[in-house]
Every structure is written in C-alpha cells, then in structure tokens.
Coordinates of C-alpha atoms in Angstrom, one line a residue:
Chain A
M295 CA 74.3 96.5 90.6
P296 CA 72.6 93.1 90.1
R297 CA 73.6 90.3 92.4
P298 CA 76.3 88.2 90.8
D299 CA 75.4 84.7 89.5
V300 CA 77.9 83.0 91.8
P301 CA 77.3 79.3 90.7
D302 CA 77.9 80.4 87.1
L303 CA 81.0 82.3 88.0
V304 CA 82.4 79.3 89.9
E305 CA 81.6 77.0 86.9
R306 CA 83.5 79.5 84.6
A307 CA 86.4 79.8 87.0
R308 CA 86.6 76.0 87.1
R309 CA 87.0 76.0 83.3
G310 CA 89.9 78.4 83.8
E311 CA 88.3 81.7 82.8
A312 CA 90.6 84.4 84.2
R313 CA 87.8 87.0 84.3
A314 CA 85.6 84.7 86.4
V315 CA 88.5 84.0 88.8
A316 CA 89.2 87.7 89.2
R317 CA 85.5 88.5 89.7
L318 CA 85.2 85.9 92.4
I319 CA 88.2 87.2 94.3
S320 CA 86.8 90.7 94.1
L321 CA 83.5 89.4 95.6
V322 CA 85.5 87.7 98.4
E323 CA 87.5 90.9 99.1
S324 CA 84.5 93.2 99.2
G325 CA 82.5 90.7 101.1
A326 CA 85.1 90.6 103.8
D327 CA 85.3 94.4 103.8
S328 CA 81.6 95.3 104.2
D329 CA 78.4 94.1 105.6
A330 CA 76.7 94.7 102.2
G331 CA 79.0 92.1 100.5
A332 CA 78.8 89.5 103.2
A333 CA 76.0 87.6 101.4
D334 CA 78.1 87.4 98.3
L335 CA 81.1 86.2 100.3
R336 CA 78.9 83.4 101.9
A337 CA 77.5 82.5 98.5
V338 CA 81.0 82.2 97.0
A339 CA 82.2 80.2 100.0
A340 CA 79.3 77.8 99.7
A341 CA 79.8 77.3 95.9
L342 CA 83.5 76.8 96.3
A343 CA 83.4 74.2 99.1
P344 CA 83.1 71.1 97.0
H345 CA 85.8 72.2 94.5
A346 CA 88.7 73.2 96.7
G347 CA 91.3 71.3 98.7
R348 CA 93.4 70.0 95.8
A349 CA 96.1 72.7 95.3
H350 CA 99.4 72.7 97.2
V351 CA 99.4 76.0 99.0
V352 CA 103.0 77.3 99.5
G353 CA 103.6 80.4 101.6
L354 CA 106.7 82.5 101.0
T355 CA 107.9 84.9 103.7
G356 CA 111.0 86.6 104.9
P357 CA 112.4 90.0 105.7
P358 CA 112.1 92.9 103.3
G359 CA 114.8 93.0 100.6
V360 CA 115.4 89.3 100.7
G361 CA 114.0 88.8 97.1
K362 CA 110.5 87.4 97.7
S363 CA 109.0 88.9 94.6
T364 CA 111.9 87.7 92.4
S365 CA 111.8 84.3 93.9
T366 CA 108.1 84.0 93.5
S367 CA 108.4 85.0 89.8
V368 CA 111.1 82.5 89.0
L369 CA 109.3 79.8 90.9
V370 CA 106.2 80.4 88.7
G371 CA 108.4 80.0 85.6
A372 CA 109.9 76.7 86.9
L373 CA 106.5 75.3 87.8
R374 CA 105.0 76.3 84.4
A375 CA 108.0 74.6 82.7
R376 CA 106.8 71.5 84.4
G377 CA 103.2 72.0 83.1
R378 CA 101.7 72.9 86.4
R379 CA 99.0 75.5 86.7
V380 CA 100.0 78.2 89.2
G381 CA 98.2 80.8 91.3
V382 CA 99.9 83.7 93.0
L383 CA 98.4 85.7 95.8
A384 CA 100.6 88.6 97.0
V385 CA 99.2 89.8 100.3
D386 CA 100.2 93.3 101.3
P387 CA 98.7 95.0 104.3
S388 CA 99.9 98.4 103.1
S389 CA 99.8 98.2 99.3
P390 CA 97.6 100.7 97.4
F391 CA 97.5 98.2 94.6
S392 CA 94.8 95.6 94.4
G393 CA 93.0 93.6 91.7
G394 CA 95.9 92.3 89.7
A395 CA 99.0 94.3 90.1
L396 CA 101.7 92.3 91.6
L397 CA 104.0 94.1 94.0
G398 CA 107.7 94.6 93.5
D399 CA 109.0 93.2 90.3
R400 CA 106.0 93.8 88.1
V401 CA 108.0 93.7 84.9
R402 CA 109.4 90.3 85.7
M403 CA 105.9 89.0 86.5
G404 CA 104.7 90.6 83.3
E405 CA 106.2 87.6 81.4
H406 CA 103.6 85.4 83.0
A407 CA 100.7 87.9 82.5
T408 CA 99.7 86.4 79.1
D409 CA 100.1 82.8 80.2
D410 CA 96.6 81.3 80.8
G411 CA 98.1 78.7 83.2
V412 CA 99.0 81.5 85.7
F413 CA 96.6 83.6 87.9
I414 CA 98.3 86.5 89.6
R415 CA 96.5 88.6 92.2
S416 CA 97.6 91.0 94.8
M417 CA 95.3 91.7 97.8
A418 CA 95.4 94.3 100.4
T419 CA 94.6 92.6 103.7
R420 CA 91.2 93.6 104.8
G421 CA 88.2 92.5 106.7
H422 CA 86.6 93.1 110.0
L423 CA 89.2 91.2 111.9
G424 CA 92.1 92.7 110.0
G425 CA 95.1 90.6 108.9
L426 CA 94.6 87.7 106.6
A427 CA 91.8 86.3 108.5
W428 CA 88.9 86.8 106.2
A429 CA 89.4 87.3 102.5
T430 CA 92.6 85.4 102.0
P431 CA 91.4 81.9 102.8
Q432 CA 88.5 82.3 100.4
A433 CA 90.7 83.8 97.7
L434 CA 92.9 80.7 98.0
R435 CA 89.9 78.5 97.5
V436 CA 89.0 80.4 94.3
L437 CA 92.5 79.7 92.9
D438 CA 92.3 76.1 94.1
A439 CA 88.9 75.6 92.5
A440 CA 90.2 77.2 89.3
G441 CA 92.5 74.2 88.9
C442 CA 95.8 75.6 90.2
D443 CA 98.2 72.8 91.1
V444 CA 100.2 75.2 93.3
V445 CA 99.1 78.4 94.9
L446 CA 102.0 80.7 96.1
V447 CA 101.1 83.1 98.8
E448 CA 103.7 85.8 99.1
T449 CA 103.5 88.0 102.2
V450 CA 104.8 91.5 102.1
G451 CA 106.0 93.0 105.3
V452 CA 107.0 91.4 108.5
G453 CA 105.7 90.4 111.9
Q454 CA 102.2 89.2 112.3
S455 CA 101.6 88.5 108.5
E456 CA 104.5 86.1 108.6
I457 CA 102.9 84.1 111.3
E458 CA 99.5 84.2 109.6
V459 CA 100.8 82.9 106.3
V460 CA 101.6 79.6 108.1
A461 CA 98.0 79.3 109.1
L462 CA 97.2 79.3 105.4
A463 CA 100.0 77.3 103.8
D464 CA 100.6 73.6 103.5
T465 CA 104.3 74.4 103.0
T466 CA 106.0 77.5 104.4
V467 CA 109.2 78.8 102.8
V468 CA 111.3 81.2 104.8
L469 CA 113.7 83.3 102.7
L470 CA 116.8 84.7 104.1
A471 CA 119.8 86.4 102.5
P472 CA 123.4 86.8 103.7
G473 CA 124.5 89.9 105.5
M474 CA 121.1 90.8 106.9
G475 CA 121.9 89.6 110.4
D476 CA 119.5 86.9 109.6
G477 CA 120.1 84.5 112.4
V478 CA 119.3 86.8 115.2
Q479 CA 116.6 88.8 113.4
A480 CA 114.8 85.8 112.1
A481 CA 115.0 84.0 115.5
K482 CA 113.6 87.1 117.1
A483 CA 110.7 87.3 114.8
G484 CA 110.0 83.7 115.3
I485 CA 110.1 82.8 111.7
L486 CA 112.6 80.1 112.0
E487 CA 110.1 77.8 113.8
I488 CA 107.5 78.2 111.1
A489 CA 109.8 77.2 108.2
D490 CA 109.3 73.9 106.3
V491 CA 111.9 74.9 103.7
F492 CA 114.7 77.5 104.1
V493 CA 115.9 79.5 101.1
V494 CA 119.2 81.5 101.3
N495 CA 118.7 83.8 98.4
K496 CA 121.5 86.0 96.9
A497 CA 123.7 83.0 97.5
D498 CA 126.4 84.6 95.3
R499 CA 127.1 87.2 98.0
D500 CA 129.7 87.2 100.7
G501 CA 128.6 85.4 103.7
A502 CA 126.1 83.1 102.0
A503 CA 127.9 79.9 102.8
Q504 CA 128.1 81.1 106.4
T505 CA 124.3 81.7 106.5
V506 CA 123.7 78.3 105.1
R507 CA 126.0 76.7 107.6
D508 CA 124.4 78.6 110.5
L509 CA 121.0 77.4 109.5
R510 CA 122.1 73.8 109.1
H511 CA 123.8 74.0 112.5
M512 CA 120.6 75.3 114.0
M513 CA 118.7 72.4 112.3
S514 CA 121.2 69.9 113.7
L515 CA 120.7 71.3 117.2
D516 CA 116.9 70.7 117.2
G517 CA 117.2 67.4 115.4
G518 CA 116.5 69.2 112.1
D519 CA 112.9 68.4 112.0
G520 CA 111.2 70.5 114.6
G521 CA 110.1 67.3 116.2
C522 CA 107.8 66.1 113.4
G523 CA 110.0 63.9 111.2
W524 CA 110.7 66.3 108.4
Q525 CA 114.3 67.3 107.7
R526 CA 114.0 70.9 106.8
P527 CA 116.2 71.6 103.8
V528 CA 118.3 74.8 103.3
V529 CA 118.3 75.7 99.6
P530 CA 120.8 78.3 98.3
T531 CA 119.4 80.3 95.4
V532 CA 120.3 83.3 93.2
A533 CA 116.7 84.0 92.1
A534 CA 117.7 86.9 89.9
R535 CA 119.6 84.4 87.7
G536 CA 117.3 81.4 88.3
E537 CA 120.0 79.4 90.2
G538 CA 118.8 76.9 92.7
V539 CA 115.2 77.1 91.6
D540 CA 115.0 73.5 90.4
E541 CA 116.3 72.5 93.9
L542 CA 113.6 74.6 95.5
V543 CA 110.8 73.0 93.4
A544 CA 112.2 69.6 94.4
A545 CA 112.2 70.6 98.1
L546 CA 108.5 71.8 97.8
D547 CA 107.5 68.5 96.1
A548 CA 109.4 66.5 98.7
H549 CA 107.6 68.3 101.5
R550 CA 104.2 67.8 99.8
E551 CA 105.0 64.1 99.4
W552 CA 106.1 63.8 103.0
M553 CA 102.9 65.5 104.2
D554 CA 100.7 63.3 102.1
A555 CA 102.5 60.1 103.2
G556 CA 102.1 60.8 106.9
G557 CA 98.8 62.6 107.1
E558 CA 100.5 65.9 108.0
R559 CA 98.7 67.8 105.2
T560 CA 95.3 66.8 106.5
R561 CA 96.3 67.6 110.1
R562 CA 97.4 71.1 108.9
R563 CA 94.2 71.6 107.0
L564 CA 92.1 70.5 109.9
A565 CA 93.8 73.0 112.2
R566 CA 93.4 75.7 109.6
A567 CA 89.7 75.0 109.2
E568 CA 89.2 75.0 113.0
A569 CA 90.9 78.4 113.3
E570 CA 88.8 79.8 110.4
I571 CA 85.5 78.5 111.7
Q572 CA 86.3 79.7 115.2
A573 CA 87.3 83.2 114.0
I574 CA 84.0 83.5 112.0
T575 CA 82.0 82.4 115.0
L576 CA 83.6 84.8 117.4
E577 CA 83.2 87.7 114.9
R578 CA 79.5 86.7 114.8
V579 CA 79.2 86.8 118.6
R580 CA 80.9 90.1 118.6
A581 CA 78.5 91.5 116.1
R582 CA 75.6 90.2 118.1
I583 CA 76.9 91.9 121.2
G584 CA 77.1 95.1 119.3
D585 CA 73.7 94.9 117.8
R586 CA 71.2 94.3 120.5
S587 CA 72.6 93.4 123.8
G588 CA 72.2 95.1 127.1
L589 CA 75.9 96.1 127.1
P590 CA 75.4 99.9 127.7
R591 CA 73.1 99.2 130.7
L592 CA 75.6 96.7 132.1
A593 CA 78.4 99.2 131.7
E594 CA 76.4 101.8 133.6
R595 CA 76.0 99.3 136.5
V596 CA 79.7 98.6 136.5
V597 CA 80.6 102.3 136.5
A598 CA 78.1 102.8 139.3
G599 CA 79.8 100.0 141.3
E600 CA 76.6 97.9 141.4
L601 CA 78.3 95.1 139.4
D602 CA 81.8 93.9 138.7
P603 CA 82.8 93.3 135.1
Y604 CA 82.9 89.5 135.4
A605 CA 79.4 89.4 136.7
A606 CA 78.4 91.8 133.9
A607 CA 80.0 89.4 131.4
D608 CA 77.9 86.5 132.9
E609 CA 74.8 88.5 132.2
L610 CA 75.9 89.5 128.8
A611 CA 76.8 85.9 127.8
H612 CA 73.4 84.9 129.0
S613 CA 71.6 87.6 127.0
V614 CA 73.6 86.8 123.8
T615 CA 73.7 83.0 124.0
G616 CA 70.7 82.2 126.1
R617 CA 72.9 80.3 128.6
Chain B
M279 CA 97.7 77.2 150.0
P280 CA 94.4 78.2 151.7
R281 CA 92.0 80.3 149.7
P282 CA 92.5 84.0 150.5
D283 CA 89.9 85.8 152.6
V284 CA 89.2 88.4 149.9
P285 CA 86.6 90.5 151.7
D286 CA 89.0 90.8 154.7
L287 CA 91.9 91.8 152.3
V288 CA 89.6 94.4 150.7
E289 CA 88.7 95.9 154.1
R290 CA 92.3 96.1 155.1
A291 CA 93.3 97.6 151.7
R292 CA 90.6 100.2 152.2
R293 CA 92.2 101.1 155.5
G294 CA 95.4 101.7 153.6
E295 CA 97.4 98.6 154.6
A296 CA 100.1 98.3 152.0
R297 CA 100.5 94.5 152.4
A298 CA 96.8 94.0 151.7
V299 CA 97.0 96.2 148.6
A300 CA 100.0 94.2 147.3
R301 CA 98.3 90.9 148.0
L302 CA 95.2 91.9 146.1
I303 CA 97.2 93.0 143.1
S304 CA 99.1 89.7 143.2
L305 CA 95.7 87.8 143.3
V306 CA 94.6 89.8 140.3
E307 CA 97.8 89.1 138.4
S308 CA 97.8 85.4 139.0
G309 CA 94.1 85.2 138.4
A310 CA 94.5 86.8 134.9
D311 CA 97.4 84.5 134.3
S312 CA 96.0 81.1 135.1
D313 CA 92.7 79.2 135.2
A314 CA 93.5 78.2 138.8
G315 CA 93.5 81.8 139.9
A316 CA 90.4 82.8 138.0
A317 CA 88.1 82.3 141.0
D318 CA 90.2 84.6 143.1
L319 CA 90.2 87.2 140.4
R320 CA 86.4 87.1 140.3
A321 CA 86.2 87.3 144.1
V322 CA 88.5 90.3 144.1
A323 CA 86.5 92.0 141.3
A324 CA 83.2 91.4 143.1
A325 CA 84.5 92.7 146.5
L326 CA 86.1 95.8 144.9
A327 CA 83.1 96.8 142.7
P328 CA 81.4 99.0 145.4
H329 CA 84.6 100.7 146.4
A330 CA 86.1 101.8 143.1
G331 CA 85.5 104.7 140.7
R332 CA 86.7 107.6 142.8
A333 CA 90.4 107.9 141.8
H334 CA 91.6 110.1 138.9
V335 CA 93.4 107.7 136.6
V336 CA 96.2 109.4 134.7
G337 CA 98.0 107.5 132.0
L338 CA 101.6 108.6 131.0
T339 CA 103.0 107.5 127.7
G340 CA 105.6 108.5 125.2
P341 CA 108.6 107.2 123.4
P342 CA 111.5 105.5 125.2
G343 CA 114.0 107.9 126.7
V344 CA 111.6 110.8 127.0
G345 CA 111.7 110.7 130.8
K346 CA 108.5 108.9 131.8
S347 CA 109.9 107.3 135.0
T348 CA 111.4 110.6 136.2
S349 CA 108.3 112.5 135.4
T350 CA 106.2 109.9 137.2
S351 CA 108.4 110.2 140.3
V352 CA 108.4 114.0 140.5
L353 CA 104.6 114.0 139.9
V354 CA 104.2 111.7 142.8
G355 CA 106.2 114.1 144.9
A356 CA 104.1 117.1 143.8
L357 CA 100.9 115.3 144.5
R358 CA 102.0 114.1 147.9
A359 CA 103.0 117.7 148.7
R360 CA 99.3 118.6 148.1
G361 CA 98.3 115.9 150.6
R362 CA 96.9 113.5 148.0
R363 CA 97.2 109.7 148.1
V364 CA 98.9 108.3 145.0
G365 CA 99.1 105.0 143.4
V366 CA 101.6 104.1 140.7
L367 CA 101.2 101.2 138.3
A368 CA 104.2 100.8 135.9
V369 CA 103.1 98.4 133.2
D370 CA 105.8 96.7 131.2
P371 CA 105.2 94.0 128.8
S372 CA 108.8 92.9 128.8
S373 CA 110.0 93.6 132.4
P374 CA 111.4 90.7 134.4
F375 CA 110.5 92.7 137.5
S376 CA 107.1 92.4 139.1
G377 CA 105.6 92.7 142.5
G378 CA 106.9 96.1 143.6
A379 CA 110.1 97.0 141.7
L380 CA 109.5 100.1 139.7
L381 CA 111.3 100.2 136.4
G382 CA 113.9 102.7 135.4
D383 CA 114.7 105.2 138.1
R384 CA 114.2 103.0 141.2
V385 CA 116.5 105.1 143.4
R386 CA 114.5 108.2 142.7
M387 CA 111.2 106.4 143.4
G388 CA 112.9 105.0 146.5
E389 CA 112.3 108.3 148.3
H390 CA 108.6 107.5 148.2
A391 CA 109.0 103.9 149.3
T392 CA 108.6 104.7 153.0
D393 CA 105.6 107.1 152.4
D394 CA 102.4 105.3 153.4
G395 CA 100.4 107.7 151.1
V396 CA 102.0 106.1 148.1
F397 CA 101.5 102.7 146.6
I398 CA 104.0 101.7 143.9
R399 CA 103.6 98.6 141.8
S400 CA 105.1 97.3 138.6
M401 CA 103.2 94.7 136.5
A402 CA 104.2 92.6 133.7
T403 CA 101.3 92.6 131.2
R404 CA 99.7 89.2 131.3
G405 CA 96.6 87.4 130.8
H406 CA 94.9 85.1 128.3
L407 CA 94.3 88.0 125.9
G408 CA 97.7 89.5 126.3
G409 CA 98.3 93.2 126.6
L410 CA 96.7 95.2 129.4
A411 CA 93.3 93.6 128.9
W412 CA 92.9 91.5 132.1
A413 CA 95.0 92.3 135.1
T414 CA 95.5 96.0 134.8
P415 CA 91.9 97.3 135.1
Q416 CA 91.5 95.2 138.3
A417 CA 94.8 96.4 139.7
L418 CA 93.6 100.0 139.1
R419 CA 90.5 99.2 141.0
V420 CA 92.6 97.9 143.9
L421 CA 94.5 101.1 144.2
D422 CA 91.3 103.1 143.7
A423 CA 89.5 101.2 146.5
A424 CA 92.7 101.7 148.7
G425 CA 91.8 105.4 148.8
C426 CA 94.2 106.7 146.1
D427 CA 93.2 110.2 144.9
V428 CA 95.3 109.8 141.8
V429 CA 96.5 106.6 140.1
L430 CA 99.3 107.1 137.6
V431 CA 99.6 104.4 135.0
E432 CA 103.0 104.5 133.3
T433 CA 103.4 102.4 130.2
V434 CA 106.8 101.2 129.2
G435 CA 107.4 100.6 125.5
V436 CA 105.6 101.8 122.5
G437 CA 102.9 100.9 120.1
Q438 CA 99.9 98.9 121.2
S439 CA 100.5 99.6 124.9
E440 CA 100.3 103.3 124.3
I441 CA 96.9 102.9 122.8
E442 CA 95.7 100.6 125.5
V443 CA 96.6 103.0 128.3
V444 CA 94.0 105.3 126.9
A445 CA 91.4 102.7 127.4
L446 CA 92.3 102.7 131.1
A447 CA 92.9 106.4 131.8
D448 CA 90.6 109.3 132.6
T449 CA 93.4 111.6 131.5
T450 CA 96.2 110.7 129.1
V451 CA 99.5 112.5 129.2
V452 CA 101.8 112.1 126.2
L453 CA 105.4 113.0 126.9
L454 CA 107.7 114.2 124.2
A455 CA 111.3 115.6 124.2
P456 CA 113.2 117.8 121.8
G457 CA 115.4 116.3 119.3
M458 CA 113.7 113.0 118.9
G459 CA 111.9 113.7 115.7
D460 CA 108.9 113.8 117.9
G461 CA 106.4 115.3 115.5
V462 CA 106.7 112.8 112.8
Q463 CA 107.3 109.8 115.0
A464 CA 104.5 110.5 117.4
A465 CA 102.1 111.3 114.6
K466 CA 103.0 108.0 113.0
A467 CA 102.4 106.1 116.2
G468 CA 99.0 107.8 116.5
I469 CA 99.9 109.0 120.0
L470 CA 99.1 112.6 119.3
E471 CA 95.4 111.9 118.9
I472 CA 95.2 110.2 122.3
A473 CA 96.7 113.0 124.3
D474 CA 94.7 115.1 126.7
V475 CA 97.8 116.8 128.0
F476 CA 101.2 117.2 126.3
V477 CA 104.4 117.4 128.2
V478 CA 107.6 118.5 126.5
N479 CA 110.2 117.2 128.9
K480 CA 113.9 118.1 128.9
A481 CA 112.7 121.6 128.0
D482 CA 116.2 123.0 128.8
R483 CA 117.5 121.3 125.7
D484 CA 118.0 122.8 122.3
G485 CA 114.9 122.6 120.2
A486 CA 112.5 122.5 123.1
A487 CA 110.8 125.8 122.2
Q488 CA 110.5 124.5 118.6
T489 CA 108.8 121.3 119.8
V490 CA 106.4 123.3 122.0
R491 CA 105.6 125.6 119.0
D492 CA 105.1 122.7 116.6
L493 CA 102.7 121.0 119.0
R494 CA 100.8 124.3 119.6
H495 CA 100.6 124.9 115.9
M496 CA 99.2 121.4 115.4
M497 CA 96.7 122.1 118.1
S498 CA 95.6 125.3 116.3
L499 CA 95.1 123.4 113.1
D500 CA 92.7 120.9 114.5
G501 CA 91.0 123.6 116.7
G502 CA 93.1 122.4 119.6
D503 CA 90.5 120.3 121.2
G504 CA 90.3 117.1 119.1
G505 CA 86.7 118.2 118.5
C506 CA 85.5 117.7 122.1
G507 CA 85.8 121.1 123.7
W508 CA 89.0 120.6 125.7
Q509 CA 92.0 122.9 124.8
R510 CA 94.9 120.4 125.1
P511 CA 97.7 122.2 127.0
V512 CA 101.4 121.8 126.1
V513 CA 103.4 121.8 129.4
P514 CA 107.2 122.2 129.2
T515 CA 109.0 120.5 132.0
V516 CA 112.5 119.6 133.2
A517 CA 111.5 116.7 135.3
A518 CA 115.0 115.9 136.6
R519 CA 115.0 119.4 138.2
G520 CA 111.3 119.4 139.1
E521 CA 110.6 122.3 136.7
G522 CA 107.1 122.6 135.3
V523 CA 105.7 119.9 137.5
D524 CA 103.3 122.3 139.3
E525 CA 102.0 123.4 135.9
L526 CA 101.5 119.7 135.0
V527 CA 99.5 119.1 138.2
A528 CA 97.4 122.1 137.4
A529 CA 96.8 120.8 133.9
L530 CA 95.8 117.4 135.2
D531 CA 93.4 119.0 137.7
A532 CA 91.9 121.2 135.0
H533 CA 91.3 118.2 132.8
R534 CA 89.6 116.4 135.6
E535 CA 87.4 119.4 136.4
W536 CA 86.5 119.8 132.7
M537 CA 85.6 116.1 132.4
D538 CA 83.5 116.2 135.6
A539 CA 81.7 119.4 134.5
G540 CA 80.7 118.0 131.0
G541 CA 80.1 114.4 131.8
E542 CA 83.1 113.3 129.8
R543 CA 84.6 111.3 132.6
T544 CA 81.5 109.2 132.9
R545 CA 81.4 108.8 129.1
R546 CA 84.9 107.5 129.2
R547 CA 84.3 105.2 132.0
L548 CA 81.2 103.8 130.3
A549 CA 83.2 103.1 127.1
R550 CA 85.9 101.5 129.2
A551 CA 83.4 99.3 131.1
E552 CA 81.8 98.2 127.8
A553 CA 85.1 97.2 126.3
E554 CA 86.1 95.3 129.4
I555 CA 82.8 93.4 129.7
Q556 CA 82.9 92.6 126.0
A557 CA 86.4 91.3 126.1
I558 CA 85.6 89.0 129.1
T559 CA 82.5 87.7 127.3
L560 CA 84.3 86.9 124.1
E561 CA 87.0 85.1 126.0
R562 CA 84.4 83.1 127.7
V563 CA 82.8 82.1 124.4
R564 CA 86.2 81.2 123.0
A565 CA 86.8 79.0 126.0
R566 CA 83.4 77.3 125.6
I567 CA 84.3 76.6 121.9
G568 CA 87.5 75.0 123.0
D569 CA 85.9 73.0 125.7
R570 CA 83.2 71.0 124.3
S571 CA 82.0 72.0 120.9
G572 CA 81.8 70.0 117.7
L573 CA 84.6 72.1 116.2
P574 CA 86.9 69.2 115.2
R575 CA 84.1 67.4 113.4
L576 CA 83.0 70.6 111.6
A577 CA 86.6 71.2 110.5
E578 CA 86.7 67.7 109.1
R579 CA 83.6 68.4 107.0
V580 CA 85.1 71.7 105.8
V581 CA 88.3 70.0 104.7
A582 CA 86.3 67.3 103.0
G583 CA 84.4 70.0 101.0
E584 CA 81.0 69.0 102.5
L585 CA 80.6 72.3 104.2
D586 CA 81.9 75.9 103.8
P587 CA 83.4 77.6 106.8
Y588 CA 80.5 80.1 107.1
A589 CA 78.0 77.3 107.3
A590 CA 80.2 75.6 109.8
A591 CA 80.3 78.7 111.9
D592 CA 76.5 78.7 111.8
E593 CA 76.5 75.2 113.3
L594 CA 79.1 76.1 115.8
A595 CA 77.3 79.2 117.0
H596 CA 74.2 77.1 117.4
S597 CA 76.0 74.5 119.4
V598 CA 77.7 77.0 121.6
T599 CA 74.9 79.5 122.1
G600 CA 71.8 77.4 121.5
R601 CA 70.7 79.8 118.7

C-alpha cells in the first residue's frame, strides 16, 4: 500500500470531506496500534497541529444503562438544530465495531448518518499503552481540524475509561439515572468529582426528584463548585423523548463560556498536553530499554546477588539516557 | 529520628532476630511510600542483595472465600513440621492492618506467632507505582535473607493483584472451591494460565469431585503443562481439617525440583529482575521529567498549535536524556 498523502488528506478533511476524516482517523488508529503505522501517526499529528484547538470537547460518561447513547444522539440533534457542526467519538474498549458503527442505538444515530454536518466514529481503545492514551487524542484533533464546533466523546464501560475521558474533555458530563443506587456507586467510582455537568436521565421515573435533590445537596456541601468557581448544574432529562436537552445544551455552553472567561479551558488543555507529551516520552524510553540496553545482563547480576535492583536501575538509566 | 544502621539490621535479621526483620520490612514499606524514606530503601536493597535468592517463593491466590488464609496457615504448620523456616507475606491493597497483623484467620495464625521459625507480616500495597511493584519484592528479600526456606505470599482480593503475584513467585498456587462457578470465573480472570499448582479447597463439599475433574480435563486439553513441560497437579484439600496439605507440600517441592532441574527458576527470576529494574528506571525518568524539564513550555506550544505532541516528546526526551 502506498504511503498516504497526509497533507492532502488534512486539506480535504478541513473542507469537510467525510472520507478524508475517516481515513485520517484510521491512520491514527493503526498508527497507535503498530510500529509500522507509527510514521503515519506522526505525520498526521504534525499536519493537524496548526488546525486543532477550536472545538469544544465534551465527554459523556456514566454507568451502563444510564442512556449515554440516546443522550448523545439527541444532543447531536439539538446541536445541529443550532447550526453547529458535530463530531462524535464513541470509545469502547471491548467493542468489536470500529470504523463508523456507533454503539448502542445505531438506528437512532442513523438519522444523522446522512447529515454532512455530523461525523460519527466509534473506536476500540488501542495502543501500546492501552486505554485512551494514544489514538483518541489524535482522533479528536482530526474532528477538530475538520471544523467540528463540538466533539462529543462517549465512553462505554466504567472505571478507568471514565477517568481518562476527563483528561480529554473540556467539559465532562456525568449521567446518572434514578434507581441505580447512583449516589453510592458513583461516589465509589470517583465520577462525582470529575463532573462539570450532571445529567439525571430517565427523569420521568420514580426516584428521579430524589436523585436530583441528593446531587444538589452534595453540591451544596462542597460549595457546589469543587473549589474552582463553577456551580455544577444538575440537569434532569428524558433523552428518549428529547426532554431537557435544550437545558443540557445551555449548561454546556455556559460551562464553555465560564472556562473561556477565566482561562480554565487553557489550563485544562495545558494539563492535557503535558500528560500526553509525558506519556509519549515514557513510552519511547520504554521502547529504548527494550531495544538495546544491557537489561538482561543487569538482571543476571541482580539474580546473582552482585547488584541490587536500584543500583541496576542507575546503570540502566545511564545506558539509556547517557546520564 | 536517627538514620537506621542498615548493615547491622541485616546482620541481625540473618541471625533470625524477628525485630530486625520487622524493622527492615518497615523501612522498605516507608521507603516505597515516601521520598524521605527512599534512601533507607536503597540502603536496605544494597545490604540485602548478597544474601537473597535462596528461598522458595510461593504465591497463593484465588477468589475471595476460597480459604486462602486457612490454607496458608495449615501450610505453615506442615512446613514447620518438616523443620523448614517459613515467611508469610499477606498482601492486601485495602487492609487497614499493617505491621504484623495477618488478615482473616488471625487466631489460627496465632498458633505460629510464638514460633521463632516463622515470620508473619501483612502489608498494604503501597508505593509510587501502586500495586505490588515497590515494597513487596524487597520485603521478600528481607524474609529470604532472614533464612526462610519458603516464603508464602498470599494476595487478598482479585484482579491485578493476582497477576502481580506471579511476577513475584517461583511457584504460583491457584486455589478454587466447589460451587463458586470457578471454571468460568477463574478463566475470565485469567488465573488459570498463571497456576503452577491447583488446589481445590473445601473438597468435602458437593461438587468438589466435579471441579477437580473439570480442571484435569482442562489440563488434558492444553497438554497439561501450559507448554513448558510441567504437569500441573490438582490437589484436593480440606484446609480447615488439614486434609491434603501433605500432598500440597509434595506438589510444591516437586515444582521447585522441576524448576531447578530445567533452569526454569533462574529464567523466572531473571524475568522478574528485568521487570523490577525497568519499573524503577521508568519511575526515575518520570520523576526527572517532573523535576526540571521544559514540559510546561512544550505543552504551551502544543496547545498553541506550534508543535505536535510527538515532536514535543522528541524535545522532551532530548532534554531529559541528552539524546
């Protein structure tokens, strides 16, 4: 296969060509997944750098069954109704789907499939480091460079991926639903701390008002702002009927405006860039250790009792870094 | 507090002084837990290096409720009856106990508490990298240097800690019990692959024979040896009554002899030393990045679109490693 003409693809993606967007994301995915693709990944990253950083990146997370796919879909509709271009990245560590099939409510998302103001992409989480670390930030930059005003990142599954989405998003939406033992479960998983906006979906069900009250009470206990001056709103929705979605869009816009006014968005992006650069650098050091260091000989000396592992690490660091 | 006289502590530990053993393990724990203790940790590691590597390290793992504490306790008794010195390290990521209290069946372990041929220690898993990575290998070396013929490492909890115990043990024992949906659950958790010896505990219960048959059938399917020439035994036990414990000791001895005969124990120890040295080295690089690199300025340029994160990682690697 000939090497792709990356600058040309980026130009076409910037003009909104869906096929170029899809091709770039595929390059990013395979680049994060294999050494062979690493050069393409680097070329894409270099070509995108000047054209990204404009989109509002919104992460959506929450326990399974809470209605993330449905909420994402109706949110796309509401944003499109306001004339905004929207990208959707559904990140699923376990999905067999990739390359365009959205998880969950595919029929519902199907109504957006022919809309050229929407890019929808699902990704399996891949890469040498696992998790979202490698491919997803670059895939976000592709959608950003393609002119999306908002990019929605929907995580599937729980635990680590919920935390990682925060590292990627400007605004993190945590979805809960009544009757799921939300308070305790969410607190346990640490997802309450990461929320900028709470959604209580399925708000027509028993216990919804209580869940909203519980959350607002919790907000009041910690001053409501996690100590950073933002009053985290609790938005009741019935996503399946589109109820509360306008309020959710308003909450997202308000958070973006608050971030821009106080410099918070830049602070978050700097922290994100630091984490990304550091992860890439450490992976490179790890690869260098694997390639050509004296590690096996050092291990022999440790096993023989001639050296302790800390002294061995001194020697290894010296051989790898020259210091 | 005055700096500890580490060489003196190691000499006293080698003579079997329980207090010196306990003090060294405490130094290792606090050294892995704080920068202030790091020098002590290094001093302990250096002083231990010539005196470790003799003990047979046996990891015990399995689902909660399977009887790990009881099995560990009766195994201690059986080994002591054979005149062997025994160390026990109970590793619990969530335990509030540390510094000598064994988890679970403390009364039962109490019968060994006055035996000066037994060292028992529980550890919370700590350290900058989390998990077992830092303190536990050095704590093992303390018990090894103190003259233990066998060191039992009992993990509490499931998941990652089960996998990590393998990285520490010469011989890994996976305990199952009838009626826990073992086959499926254990296969899911990946703990079948890591076993050198299977124990079906509570073998007086309904379904025990079936669990033993299922495991033996599984062994027969993969040739029984995980492809490395060792026929993995399945040992039924009723640990609470001491039944099957002699057979378990025999299985552990047989595995040790097999490892020594074919060089497998050395191979495992080399792999373990490589992983440990590499982890320490990477942690050191990470600390160096944090301390004094140009990371914040690089992140600014990435956010401004002047640089992509891969090019930034190139610059960072250069500034950290001089290459």
